[in-house]
JSON list of C-alpha atoms in Angstrom, two decimals:
[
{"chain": "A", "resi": 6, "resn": "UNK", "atom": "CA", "xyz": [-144.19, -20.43, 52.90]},
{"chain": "A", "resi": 7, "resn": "UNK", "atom": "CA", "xyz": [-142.59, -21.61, 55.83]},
{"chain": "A", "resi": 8, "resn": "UNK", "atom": "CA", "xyz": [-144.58, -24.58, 57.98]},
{"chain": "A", "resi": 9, "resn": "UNK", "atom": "CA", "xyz": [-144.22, -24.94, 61.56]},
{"chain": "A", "resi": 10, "resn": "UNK", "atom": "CA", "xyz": [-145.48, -28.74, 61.19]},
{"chain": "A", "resi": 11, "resn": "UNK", "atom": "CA", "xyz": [-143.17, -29.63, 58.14]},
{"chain": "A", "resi": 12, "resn": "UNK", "atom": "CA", "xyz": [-140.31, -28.33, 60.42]},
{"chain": "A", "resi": 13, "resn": "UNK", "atom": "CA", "xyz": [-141.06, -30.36, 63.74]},
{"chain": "A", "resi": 14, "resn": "UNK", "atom": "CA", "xyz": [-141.81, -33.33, 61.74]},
{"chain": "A", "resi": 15, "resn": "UNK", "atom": "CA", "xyz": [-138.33, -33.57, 59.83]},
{"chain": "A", "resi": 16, "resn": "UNK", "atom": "CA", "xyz": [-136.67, -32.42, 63.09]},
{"chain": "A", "resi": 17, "resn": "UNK", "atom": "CA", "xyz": [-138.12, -35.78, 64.97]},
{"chain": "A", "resi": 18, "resn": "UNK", "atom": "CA", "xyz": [-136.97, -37.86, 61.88]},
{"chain": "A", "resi": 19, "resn": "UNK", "atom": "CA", "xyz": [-133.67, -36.81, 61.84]},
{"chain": "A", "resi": 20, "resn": "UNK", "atom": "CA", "xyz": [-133.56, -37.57, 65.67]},
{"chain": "A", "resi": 21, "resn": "UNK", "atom": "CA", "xyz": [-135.65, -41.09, 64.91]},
{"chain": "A", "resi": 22, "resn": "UNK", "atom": "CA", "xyz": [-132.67, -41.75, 62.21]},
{"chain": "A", "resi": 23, "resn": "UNK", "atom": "CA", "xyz": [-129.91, -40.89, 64.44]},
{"chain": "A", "resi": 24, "resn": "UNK", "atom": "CA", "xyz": [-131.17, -43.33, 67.35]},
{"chain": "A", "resi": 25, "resn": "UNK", "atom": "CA", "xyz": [-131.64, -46.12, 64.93]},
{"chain": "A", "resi": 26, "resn": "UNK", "atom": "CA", "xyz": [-127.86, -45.76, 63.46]},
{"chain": "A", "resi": 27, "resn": "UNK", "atom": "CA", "xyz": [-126.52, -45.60, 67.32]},
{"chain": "A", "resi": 28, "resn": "UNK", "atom": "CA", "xyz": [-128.43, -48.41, 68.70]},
{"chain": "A", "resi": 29, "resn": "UNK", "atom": "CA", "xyz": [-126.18, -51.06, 67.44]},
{"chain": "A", "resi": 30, "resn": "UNK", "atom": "CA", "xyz": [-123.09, -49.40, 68.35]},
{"chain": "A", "resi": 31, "resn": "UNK", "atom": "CA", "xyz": [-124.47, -49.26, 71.38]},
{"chain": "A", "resi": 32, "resn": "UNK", "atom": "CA", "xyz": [-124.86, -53.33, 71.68]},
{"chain": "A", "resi": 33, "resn": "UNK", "atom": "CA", "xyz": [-122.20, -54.32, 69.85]},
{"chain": "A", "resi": 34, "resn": "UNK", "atom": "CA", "xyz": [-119.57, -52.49, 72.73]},
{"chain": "A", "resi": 35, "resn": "UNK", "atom": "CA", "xyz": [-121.72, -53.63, 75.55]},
{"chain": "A", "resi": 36, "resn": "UNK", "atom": "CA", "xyz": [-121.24, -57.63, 73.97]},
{"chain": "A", "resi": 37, "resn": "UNK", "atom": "CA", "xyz": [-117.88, -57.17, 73.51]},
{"chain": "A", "resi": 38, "resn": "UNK", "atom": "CA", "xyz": [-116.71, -55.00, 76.52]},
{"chain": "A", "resi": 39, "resn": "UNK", "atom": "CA", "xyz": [-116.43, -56.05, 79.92]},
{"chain": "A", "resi": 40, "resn": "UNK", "atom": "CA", "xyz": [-114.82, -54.85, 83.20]},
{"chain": "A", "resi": 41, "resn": "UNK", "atom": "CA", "xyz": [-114.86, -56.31, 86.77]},
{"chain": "A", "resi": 42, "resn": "UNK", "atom": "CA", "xyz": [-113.29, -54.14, 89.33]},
{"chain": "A", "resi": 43, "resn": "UNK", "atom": "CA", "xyz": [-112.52, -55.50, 92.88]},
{"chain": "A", "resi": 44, "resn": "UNK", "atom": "CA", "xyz": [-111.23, -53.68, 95.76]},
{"chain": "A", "resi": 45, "resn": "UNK", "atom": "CA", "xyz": [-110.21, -55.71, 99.11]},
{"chain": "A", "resi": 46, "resn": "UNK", "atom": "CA", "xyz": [-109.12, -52.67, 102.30]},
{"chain": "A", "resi": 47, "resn": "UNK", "atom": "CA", "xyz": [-109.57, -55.74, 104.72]},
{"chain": "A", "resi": 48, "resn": "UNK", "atom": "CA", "xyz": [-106.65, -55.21, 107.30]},
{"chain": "A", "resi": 49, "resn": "UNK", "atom": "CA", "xyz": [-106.52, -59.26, 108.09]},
{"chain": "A", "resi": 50, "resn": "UNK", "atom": "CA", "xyz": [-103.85, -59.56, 104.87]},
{"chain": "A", "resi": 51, "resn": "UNK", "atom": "CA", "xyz": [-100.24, -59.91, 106.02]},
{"chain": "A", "resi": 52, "resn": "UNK", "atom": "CA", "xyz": [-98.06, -57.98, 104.37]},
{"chain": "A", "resi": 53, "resn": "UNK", "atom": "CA", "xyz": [-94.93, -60.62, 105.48]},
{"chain": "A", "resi": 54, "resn": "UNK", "atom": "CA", "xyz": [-94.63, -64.22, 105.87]},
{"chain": "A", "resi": 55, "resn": "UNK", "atom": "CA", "xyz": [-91.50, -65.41, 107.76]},
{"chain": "A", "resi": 56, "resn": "UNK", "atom": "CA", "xyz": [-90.58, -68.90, 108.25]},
{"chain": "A", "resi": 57, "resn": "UNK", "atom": "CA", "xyz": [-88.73, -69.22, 111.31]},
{"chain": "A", "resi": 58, "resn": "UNK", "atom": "CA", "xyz": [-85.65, -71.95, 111.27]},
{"chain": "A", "resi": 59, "resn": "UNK", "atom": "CA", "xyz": [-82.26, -72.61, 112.79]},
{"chain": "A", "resi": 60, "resn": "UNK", "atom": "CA", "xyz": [-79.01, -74.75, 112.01]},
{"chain": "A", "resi": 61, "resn": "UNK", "atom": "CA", "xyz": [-81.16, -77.30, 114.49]},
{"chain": "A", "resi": 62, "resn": "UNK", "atom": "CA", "xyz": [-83.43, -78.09, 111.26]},
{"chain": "A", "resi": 63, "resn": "UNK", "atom": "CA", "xyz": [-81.03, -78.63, 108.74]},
{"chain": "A", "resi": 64, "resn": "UNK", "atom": "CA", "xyz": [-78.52, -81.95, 108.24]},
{"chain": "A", "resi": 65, "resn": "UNK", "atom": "CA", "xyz": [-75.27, -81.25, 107.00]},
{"chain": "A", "resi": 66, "resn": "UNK", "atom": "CA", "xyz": [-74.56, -82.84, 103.36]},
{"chain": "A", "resi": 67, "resn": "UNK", "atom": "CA", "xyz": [-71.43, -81.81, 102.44]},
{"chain": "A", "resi": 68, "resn": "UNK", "atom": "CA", "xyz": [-68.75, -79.15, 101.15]},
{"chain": "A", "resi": 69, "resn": "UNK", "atom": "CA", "xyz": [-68.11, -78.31, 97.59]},
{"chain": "A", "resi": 70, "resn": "UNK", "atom": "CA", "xyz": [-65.30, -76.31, 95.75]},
{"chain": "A", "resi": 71, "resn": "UNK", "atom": "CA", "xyz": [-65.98, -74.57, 92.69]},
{"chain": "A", "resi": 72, "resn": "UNK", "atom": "CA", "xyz": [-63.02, -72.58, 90.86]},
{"chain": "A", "resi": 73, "resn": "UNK", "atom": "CA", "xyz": [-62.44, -70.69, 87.85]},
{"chain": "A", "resi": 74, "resn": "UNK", "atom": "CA", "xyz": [-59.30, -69.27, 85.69]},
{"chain": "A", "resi": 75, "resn": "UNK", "atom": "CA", "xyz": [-59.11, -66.47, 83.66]},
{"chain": "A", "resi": 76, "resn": "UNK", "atom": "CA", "xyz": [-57.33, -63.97, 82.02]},
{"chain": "A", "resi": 77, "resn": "UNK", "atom": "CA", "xyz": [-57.84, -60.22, 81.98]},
{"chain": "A", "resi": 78, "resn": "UNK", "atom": "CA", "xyz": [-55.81, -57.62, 79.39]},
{"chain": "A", "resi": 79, "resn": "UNK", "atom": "CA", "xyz": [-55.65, -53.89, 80.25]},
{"chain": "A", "resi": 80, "resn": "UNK", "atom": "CA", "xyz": [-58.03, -54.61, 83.28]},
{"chain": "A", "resi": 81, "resn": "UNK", "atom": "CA", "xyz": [-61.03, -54.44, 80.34]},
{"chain": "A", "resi": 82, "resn": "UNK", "atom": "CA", "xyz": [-60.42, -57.78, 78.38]},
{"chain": "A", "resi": 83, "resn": "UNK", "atom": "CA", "xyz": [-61.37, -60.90, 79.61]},
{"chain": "A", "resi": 84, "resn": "UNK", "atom": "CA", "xyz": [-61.00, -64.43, 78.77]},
{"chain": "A", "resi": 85, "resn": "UNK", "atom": "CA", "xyz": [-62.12, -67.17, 80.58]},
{"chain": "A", "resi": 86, "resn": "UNK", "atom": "CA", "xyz": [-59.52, -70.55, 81.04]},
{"chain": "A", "resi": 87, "resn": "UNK", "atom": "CA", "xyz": [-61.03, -73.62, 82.78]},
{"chain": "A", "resi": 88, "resn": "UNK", "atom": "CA", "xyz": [-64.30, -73.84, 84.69]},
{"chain": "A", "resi": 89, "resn": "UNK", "atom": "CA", "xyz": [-63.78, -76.45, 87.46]},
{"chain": "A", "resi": 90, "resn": "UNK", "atom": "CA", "xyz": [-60.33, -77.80, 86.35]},
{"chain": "A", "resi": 91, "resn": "UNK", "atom": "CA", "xyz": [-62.04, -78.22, 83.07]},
{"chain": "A", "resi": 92, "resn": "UNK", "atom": "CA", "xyz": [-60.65, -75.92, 79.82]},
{"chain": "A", "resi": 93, "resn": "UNK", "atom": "CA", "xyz": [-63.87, -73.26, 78.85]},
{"chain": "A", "resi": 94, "resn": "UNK", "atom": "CA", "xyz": [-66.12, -74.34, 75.68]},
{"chain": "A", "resi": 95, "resn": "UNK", "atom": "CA", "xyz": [-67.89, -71.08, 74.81]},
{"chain": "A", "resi": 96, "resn": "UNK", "atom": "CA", "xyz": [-70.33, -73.02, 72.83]},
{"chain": "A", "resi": 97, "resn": "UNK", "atom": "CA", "xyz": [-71.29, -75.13, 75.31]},
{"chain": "A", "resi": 98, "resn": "UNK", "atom": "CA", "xyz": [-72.26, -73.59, 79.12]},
{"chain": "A", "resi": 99, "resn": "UNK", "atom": "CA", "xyz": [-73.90, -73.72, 82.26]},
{"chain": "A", "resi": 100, "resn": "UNK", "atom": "CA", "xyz": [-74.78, -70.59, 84.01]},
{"chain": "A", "resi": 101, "resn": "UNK", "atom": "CA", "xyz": [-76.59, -71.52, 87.83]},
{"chain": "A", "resi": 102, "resn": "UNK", "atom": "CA", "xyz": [-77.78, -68.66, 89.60]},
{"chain": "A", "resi": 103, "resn": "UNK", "atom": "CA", "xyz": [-77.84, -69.08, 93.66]},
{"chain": "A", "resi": 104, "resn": "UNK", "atom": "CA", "xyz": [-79.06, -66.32, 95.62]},
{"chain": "A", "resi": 105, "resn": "UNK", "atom": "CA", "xyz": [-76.63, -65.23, 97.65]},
{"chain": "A", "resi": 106, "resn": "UNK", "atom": "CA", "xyz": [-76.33, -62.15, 100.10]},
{"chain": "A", "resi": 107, "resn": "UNK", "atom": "CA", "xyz": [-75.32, -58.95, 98.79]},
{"chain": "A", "resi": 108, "resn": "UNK", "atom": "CA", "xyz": [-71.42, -59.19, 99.92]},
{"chain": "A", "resi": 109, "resn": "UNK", "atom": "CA", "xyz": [-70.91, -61.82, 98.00]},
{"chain": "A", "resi": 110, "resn": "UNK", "atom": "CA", "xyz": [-70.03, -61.17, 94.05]},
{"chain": "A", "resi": 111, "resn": "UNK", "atom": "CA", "xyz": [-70.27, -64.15, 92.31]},
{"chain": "A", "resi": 112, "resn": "UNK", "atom": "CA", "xyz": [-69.56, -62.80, 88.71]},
{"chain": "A", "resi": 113, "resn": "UNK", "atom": "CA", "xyz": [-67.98, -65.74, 86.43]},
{"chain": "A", "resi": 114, "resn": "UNK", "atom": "CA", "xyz": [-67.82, -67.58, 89.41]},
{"chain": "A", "resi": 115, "resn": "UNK", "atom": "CA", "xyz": [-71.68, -68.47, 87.95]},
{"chain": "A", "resi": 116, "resn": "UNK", "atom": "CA", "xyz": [-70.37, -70.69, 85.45]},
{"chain": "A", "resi": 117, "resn": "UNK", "atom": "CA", "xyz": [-69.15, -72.63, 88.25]},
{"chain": "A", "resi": 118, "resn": "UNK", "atom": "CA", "xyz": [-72.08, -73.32, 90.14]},
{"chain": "A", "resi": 119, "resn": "UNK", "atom": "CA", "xyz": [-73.54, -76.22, 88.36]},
{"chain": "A", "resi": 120, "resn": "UNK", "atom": "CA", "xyz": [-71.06, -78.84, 90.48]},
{"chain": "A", "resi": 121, "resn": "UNK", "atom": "CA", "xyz": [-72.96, -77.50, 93.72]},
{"chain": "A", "resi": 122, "resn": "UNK", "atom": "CA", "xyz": [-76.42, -78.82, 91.90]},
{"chain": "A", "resi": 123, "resn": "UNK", "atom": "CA", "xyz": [-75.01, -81.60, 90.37]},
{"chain": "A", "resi": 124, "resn": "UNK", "atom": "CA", "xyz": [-73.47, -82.97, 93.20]},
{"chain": "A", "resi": 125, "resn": "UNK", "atom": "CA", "xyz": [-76.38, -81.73, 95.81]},
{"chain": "A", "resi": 126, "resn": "UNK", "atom": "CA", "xyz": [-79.72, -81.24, 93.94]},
{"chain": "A", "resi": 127, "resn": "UNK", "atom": "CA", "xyz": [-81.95, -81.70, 96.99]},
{"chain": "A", "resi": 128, "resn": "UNK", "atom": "CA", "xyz": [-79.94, -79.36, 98.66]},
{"chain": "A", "resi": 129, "resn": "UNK", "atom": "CA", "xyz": [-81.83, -76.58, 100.71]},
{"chain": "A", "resi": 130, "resn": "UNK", "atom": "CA", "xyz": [-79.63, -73.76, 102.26]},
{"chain": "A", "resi": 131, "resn": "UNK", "atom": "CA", "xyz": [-75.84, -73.03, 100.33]},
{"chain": "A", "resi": 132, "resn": "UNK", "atom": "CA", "xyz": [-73.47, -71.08, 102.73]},
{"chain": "A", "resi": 133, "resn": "UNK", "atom": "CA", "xyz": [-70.31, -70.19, 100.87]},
{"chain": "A", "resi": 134, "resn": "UNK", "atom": "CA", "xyz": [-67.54, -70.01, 103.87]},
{"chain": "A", "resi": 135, "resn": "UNK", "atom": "CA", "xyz": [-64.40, -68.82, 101.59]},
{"chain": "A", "resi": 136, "resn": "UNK", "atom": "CA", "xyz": [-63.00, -67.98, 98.78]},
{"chain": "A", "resi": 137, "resn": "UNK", "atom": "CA", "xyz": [-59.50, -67.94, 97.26]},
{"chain": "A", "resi": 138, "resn": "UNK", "atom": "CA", "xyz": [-58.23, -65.26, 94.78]},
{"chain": "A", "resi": 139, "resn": "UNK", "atom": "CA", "xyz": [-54.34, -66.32, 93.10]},
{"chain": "A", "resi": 140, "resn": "UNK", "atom": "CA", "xyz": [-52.78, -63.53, 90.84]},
{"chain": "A", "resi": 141, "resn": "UNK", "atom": "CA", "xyz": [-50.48, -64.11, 88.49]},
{"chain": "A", "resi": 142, "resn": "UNK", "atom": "CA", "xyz": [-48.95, -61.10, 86.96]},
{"chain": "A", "resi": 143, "resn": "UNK", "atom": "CA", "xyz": [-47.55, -61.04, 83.09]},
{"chain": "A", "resi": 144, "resn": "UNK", "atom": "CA", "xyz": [-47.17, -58.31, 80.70]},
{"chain": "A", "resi": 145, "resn": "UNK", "atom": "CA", "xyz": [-50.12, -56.25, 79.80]},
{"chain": "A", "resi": 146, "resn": "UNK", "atom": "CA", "xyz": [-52.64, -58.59, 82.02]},
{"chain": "A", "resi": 147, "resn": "UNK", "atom": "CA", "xyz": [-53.06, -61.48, 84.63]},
{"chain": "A", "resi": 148, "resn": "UNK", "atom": "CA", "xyz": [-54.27, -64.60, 85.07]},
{"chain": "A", "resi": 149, "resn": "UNK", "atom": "CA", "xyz": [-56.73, -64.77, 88.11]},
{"chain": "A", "resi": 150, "resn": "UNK", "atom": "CA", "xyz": [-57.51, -68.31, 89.70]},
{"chain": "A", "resi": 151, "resn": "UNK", "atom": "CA", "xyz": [-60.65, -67.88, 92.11]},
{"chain": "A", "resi": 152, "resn": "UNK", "atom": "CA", "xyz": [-61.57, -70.68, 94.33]},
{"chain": "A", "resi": 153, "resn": "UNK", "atom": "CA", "xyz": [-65.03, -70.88, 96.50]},
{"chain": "A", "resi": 154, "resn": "UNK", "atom": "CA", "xyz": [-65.95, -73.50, 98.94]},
{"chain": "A", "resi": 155, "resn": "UNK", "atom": "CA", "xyz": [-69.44, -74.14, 99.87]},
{"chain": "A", "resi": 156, "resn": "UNK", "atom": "CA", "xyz": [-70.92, -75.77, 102.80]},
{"chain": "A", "resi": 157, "resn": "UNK", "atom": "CA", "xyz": [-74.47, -77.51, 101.85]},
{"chain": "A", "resi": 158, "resn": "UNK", "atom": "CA", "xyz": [-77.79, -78.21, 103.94]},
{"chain": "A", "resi": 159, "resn": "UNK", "atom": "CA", "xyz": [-80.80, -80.01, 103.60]},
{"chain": "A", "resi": 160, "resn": "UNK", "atom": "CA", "xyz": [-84.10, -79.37, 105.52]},
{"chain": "A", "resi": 161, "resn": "UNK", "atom": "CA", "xyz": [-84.23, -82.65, 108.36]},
{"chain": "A", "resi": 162, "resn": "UNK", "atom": "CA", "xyz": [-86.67, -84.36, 107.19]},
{"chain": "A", "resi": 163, "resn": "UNK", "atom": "CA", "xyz": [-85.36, -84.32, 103.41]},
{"chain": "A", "resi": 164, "resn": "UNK", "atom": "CA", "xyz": [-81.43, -84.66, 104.39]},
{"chain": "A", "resi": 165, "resn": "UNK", "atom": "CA", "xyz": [-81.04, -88.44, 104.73]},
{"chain": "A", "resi": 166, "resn": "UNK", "atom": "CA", "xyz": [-82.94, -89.15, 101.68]},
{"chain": "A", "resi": 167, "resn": "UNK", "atom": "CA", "xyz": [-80.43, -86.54, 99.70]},
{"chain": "A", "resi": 168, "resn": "UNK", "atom": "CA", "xyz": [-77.16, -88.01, 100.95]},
{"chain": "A", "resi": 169, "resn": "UNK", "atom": "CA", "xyz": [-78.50, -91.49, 100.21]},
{"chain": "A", "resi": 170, "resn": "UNK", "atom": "CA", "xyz": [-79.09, -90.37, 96.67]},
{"chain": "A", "resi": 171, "resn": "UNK", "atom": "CA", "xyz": [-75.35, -88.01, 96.68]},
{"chain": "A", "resi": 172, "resn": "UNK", "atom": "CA", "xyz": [-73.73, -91.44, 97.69]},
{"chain": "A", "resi": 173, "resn": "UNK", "atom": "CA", "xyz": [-75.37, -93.52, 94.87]},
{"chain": "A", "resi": 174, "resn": "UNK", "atom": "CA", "xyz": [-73.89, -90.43, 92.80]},
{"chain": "A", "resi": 175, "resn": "UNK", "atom": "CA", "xyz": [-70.92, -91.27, 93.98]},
{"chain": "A", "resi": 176, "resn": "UNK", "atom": "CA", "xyz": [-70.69, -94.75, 93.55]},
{"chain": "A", "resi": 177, "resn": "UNK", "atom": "CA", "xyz": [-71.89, -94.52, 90.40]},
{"chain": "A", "resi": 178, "resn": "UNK", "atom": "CA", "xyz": [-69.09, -92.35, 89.22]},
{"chain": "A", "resi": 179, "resn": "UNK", "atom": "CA", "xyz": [-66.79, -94.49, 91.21]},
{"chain": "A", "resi": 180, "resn": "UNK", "atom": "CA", "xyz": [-67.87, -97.24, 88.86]},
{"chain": "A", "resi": 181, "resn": "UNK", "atom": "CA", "xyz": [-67.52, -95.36, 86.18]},
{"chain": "A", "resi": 182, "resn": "UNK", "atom": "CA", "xyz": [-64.02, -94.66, 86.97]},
{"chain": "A", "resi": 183, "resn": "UNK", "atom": "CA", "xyz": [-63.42, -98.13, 87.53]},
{"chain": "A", "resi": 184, "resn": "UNK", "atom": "CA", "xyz": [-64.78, -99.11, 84.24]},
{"chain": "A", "resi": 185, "resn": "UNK", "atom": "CA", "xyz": [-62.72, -96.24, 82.57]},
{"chain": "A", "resi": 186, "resn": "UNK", "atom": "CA", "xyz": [-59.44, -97.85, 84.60]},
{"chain": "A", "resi": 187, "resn": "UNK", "atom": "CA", "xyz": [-60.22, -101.27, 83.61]},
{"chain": "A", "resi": 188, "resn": "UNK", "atom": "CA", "xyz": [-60.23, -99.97, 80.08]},
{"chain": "A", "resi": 189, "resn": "UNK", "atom": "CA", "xyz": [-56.86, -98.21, 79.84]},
{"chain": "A", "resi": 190, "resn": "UNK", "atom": "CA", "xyz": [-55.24, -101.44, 81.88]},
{"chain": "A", "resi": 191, "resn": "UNK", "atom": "CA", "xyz": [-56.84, -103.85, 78.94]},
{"chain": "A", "resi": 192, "resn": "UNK", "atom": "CA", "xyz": [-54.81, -101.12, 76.72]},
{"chain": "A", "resi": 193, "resn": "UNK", "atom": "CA", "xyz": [-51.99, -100.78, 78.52]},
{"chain": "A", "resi": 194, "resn": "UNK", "atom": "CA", "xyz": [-51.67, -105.12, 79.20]},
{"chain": "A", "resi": 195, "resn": "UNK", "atom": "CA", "xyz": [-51.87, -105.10, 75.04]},
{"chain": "A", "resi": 196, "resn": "UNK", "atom": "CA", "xyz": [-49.12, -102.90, 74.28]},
{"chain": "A", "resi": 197, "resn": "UNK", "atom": "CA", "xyz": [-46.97, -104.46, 76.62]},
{"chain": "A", "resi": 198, "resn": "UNK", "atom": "CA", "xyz": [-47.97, -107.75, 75.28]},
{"chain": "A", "resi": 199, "resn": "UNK", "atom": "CA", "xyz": [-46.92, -106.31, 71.81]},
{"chain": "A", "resi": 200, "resn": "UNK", "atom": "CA", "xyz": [-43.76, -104.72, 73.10]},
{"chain": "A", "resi": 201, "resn": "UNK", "atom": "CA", "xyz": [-42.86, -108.18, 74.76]},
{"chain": "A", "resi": 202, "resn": "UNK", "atom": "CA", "xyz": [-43.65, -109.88, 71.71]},
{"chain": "A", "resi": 203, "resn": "UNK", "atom": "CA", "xyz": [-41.41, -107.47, 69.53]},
{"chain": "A", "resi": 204, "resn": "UNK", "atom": "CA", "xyz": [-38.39, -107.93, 72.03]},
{"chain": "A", "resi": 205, "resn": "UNK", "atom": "CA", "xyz": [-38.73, -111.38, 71.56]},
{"chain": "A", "resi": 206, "resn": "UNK", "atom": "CA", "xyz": [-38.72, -111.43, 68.01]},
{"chain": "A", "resi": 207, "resn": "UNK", "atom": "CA", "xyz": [-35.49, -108.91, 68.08]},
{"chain": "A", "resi": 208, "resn": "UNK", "atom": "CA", "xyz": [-33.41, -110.86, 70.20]},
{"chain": "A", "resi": 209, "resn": "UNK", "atom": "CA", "xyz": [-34.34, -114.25, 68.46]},
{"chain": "A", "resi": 210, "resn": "UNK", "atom": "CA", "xyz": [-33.43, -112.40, 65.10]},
{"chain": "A", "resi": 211, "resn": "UNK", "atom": "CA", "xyz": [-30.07, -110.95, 66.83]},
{"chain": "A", "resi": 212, "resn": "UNK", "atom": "CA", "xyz": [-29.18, -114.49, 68.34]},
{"chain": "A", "resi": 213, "resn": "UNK", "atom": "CA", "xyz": [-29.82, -115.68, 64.33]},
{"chain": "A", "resi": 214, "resn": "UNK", "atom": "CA", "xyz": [-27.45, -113.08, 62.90]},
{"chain": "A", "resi": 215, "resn": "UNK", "atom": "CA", "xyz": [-24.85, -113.72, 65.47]},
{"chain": "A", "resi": 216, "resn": "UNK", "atom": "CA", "xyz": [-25.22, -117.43, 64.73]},
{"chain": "A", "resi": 217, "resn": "UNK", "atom": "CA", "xyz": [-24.69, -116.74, 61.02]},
{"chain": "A", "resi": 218, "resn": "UNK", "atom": "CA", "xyz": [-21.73, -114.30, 61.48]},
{"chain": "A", "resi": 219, "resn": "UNK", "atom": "CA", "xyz": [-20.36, -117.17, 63.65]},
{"chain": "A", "resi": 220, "resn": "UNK", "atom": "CA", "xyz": [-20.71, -120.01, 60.79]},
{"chain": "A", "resi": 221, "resn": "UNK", "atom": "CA", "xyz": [-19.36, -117.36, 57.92]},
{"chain": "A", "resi": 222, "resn": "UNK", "atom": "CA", "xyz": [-16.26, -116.84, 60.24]},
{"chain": "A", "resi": 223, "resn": "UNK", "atom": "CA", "xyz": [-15.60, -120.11, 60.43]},
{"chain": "A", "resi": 224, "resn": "UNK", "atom": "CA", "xyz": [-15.46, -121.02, 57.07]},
{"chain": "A", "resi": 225, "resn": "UNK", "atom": "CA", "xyz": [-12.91, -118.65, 56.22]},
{"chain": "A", "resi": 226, "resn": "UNK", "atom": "CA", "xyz": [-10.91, -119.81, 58.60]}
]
């Protein structure tokens, strides 16, 4: 016989049950979750900063010319030569990247770059003034020789510190050089020494033949 009561009663149970089983859910995600949303429409923001600065605020460092030889084949193929006078390691390079304006393609002329850092790493503002393109044509290919020069900058206040430091560069290398020099003349004054030594012993040992060529002649006689 159907029961009104019986009905109701296992209808709120059923309900109870299903509360119990998504109460948990329900505090687990809200321990776990979280999301902050922030929304800023002041009009005070600048949407541009410019710094405004003229040739007056920079100090002249220096110029620097970077080159690079290569070949092409077919006008596809390329292989790259020498890197500042230097003959190309594939295994070992240096790629700078200096942003430059649009006109100017740099292409391989990035492996290059590295002497304008080297030589200038305080250096503020890079204006490449020219550039040099030689062609060389053979059979199937050429071999392209491309020359930049760069003029260098330094903010004022920075530049005399940076060209005291580019001339201790230099001197250093200078010394280096020397000490290279001095090296190869220690070489060279040895083997000369040796050479000396050997002409010596040549013509005392030619004098000594002649001397006993001399006596034999004489005895027959």
């Amino acid at each position: 016989m159907f029961n009104p009561k019986h009905k109701a009663e296992q209808t709120m149970k059923r309900t109870l049950y299903a509360w119990l089983l998504a109460l948990p859910l329900l505090i687990l995600s809200s321990c776990v979750s979280q999301q902050n949303i922030n929304k800023n429409y002041g009009s005070f923001r600048p949407d541009q900063i410019r710094l405004e600065m003229s040739m007056a605020d920079y100090n002249y460092l220096g110029d620097v010319t970077v080159e690079v030889e290569y070949k092409t084949y077919l006008g596809i193929f390329h292989k790259l030569l020498t890197v500042n006078g230097e003959p190309y390691n594939p295994r070992f390079v240096t790629k700078t990247n200096i942003r430059m304006n649009q006109r100017v393609s740099l292409g391989k002329m990035k492996k290059a770059l590295y002497k304008v850092t080297d030589l200038y790493p305080n250096a503020d503002f890079i204006l490449p003034v020219s550039e040099q393109e030689i062609i060389e044509h053979m059979p199937m290919g050429r071999i392209k020789k491309r020359t930049m020069t760069f003029k260098v900058f330094a903010i004022a206040n920075v530049a005399e510190k940076a060209r005291q430091e580019q001339l201790e560069t230099q001197n250093q290398q200078l010394q280096r050089q020397a000490t290279t020099l001095q090296a190869q003349m220690q070489i060279l004054q040895q083997q000369l020494t040796q050479t000396e030594q050997q002409l010596e012993s040549a013509l005392r040992q030619a004098a000594a033949n002649d001397a006993d060529r001399n006596r034999s002649t004489n005895r027959r006689r």
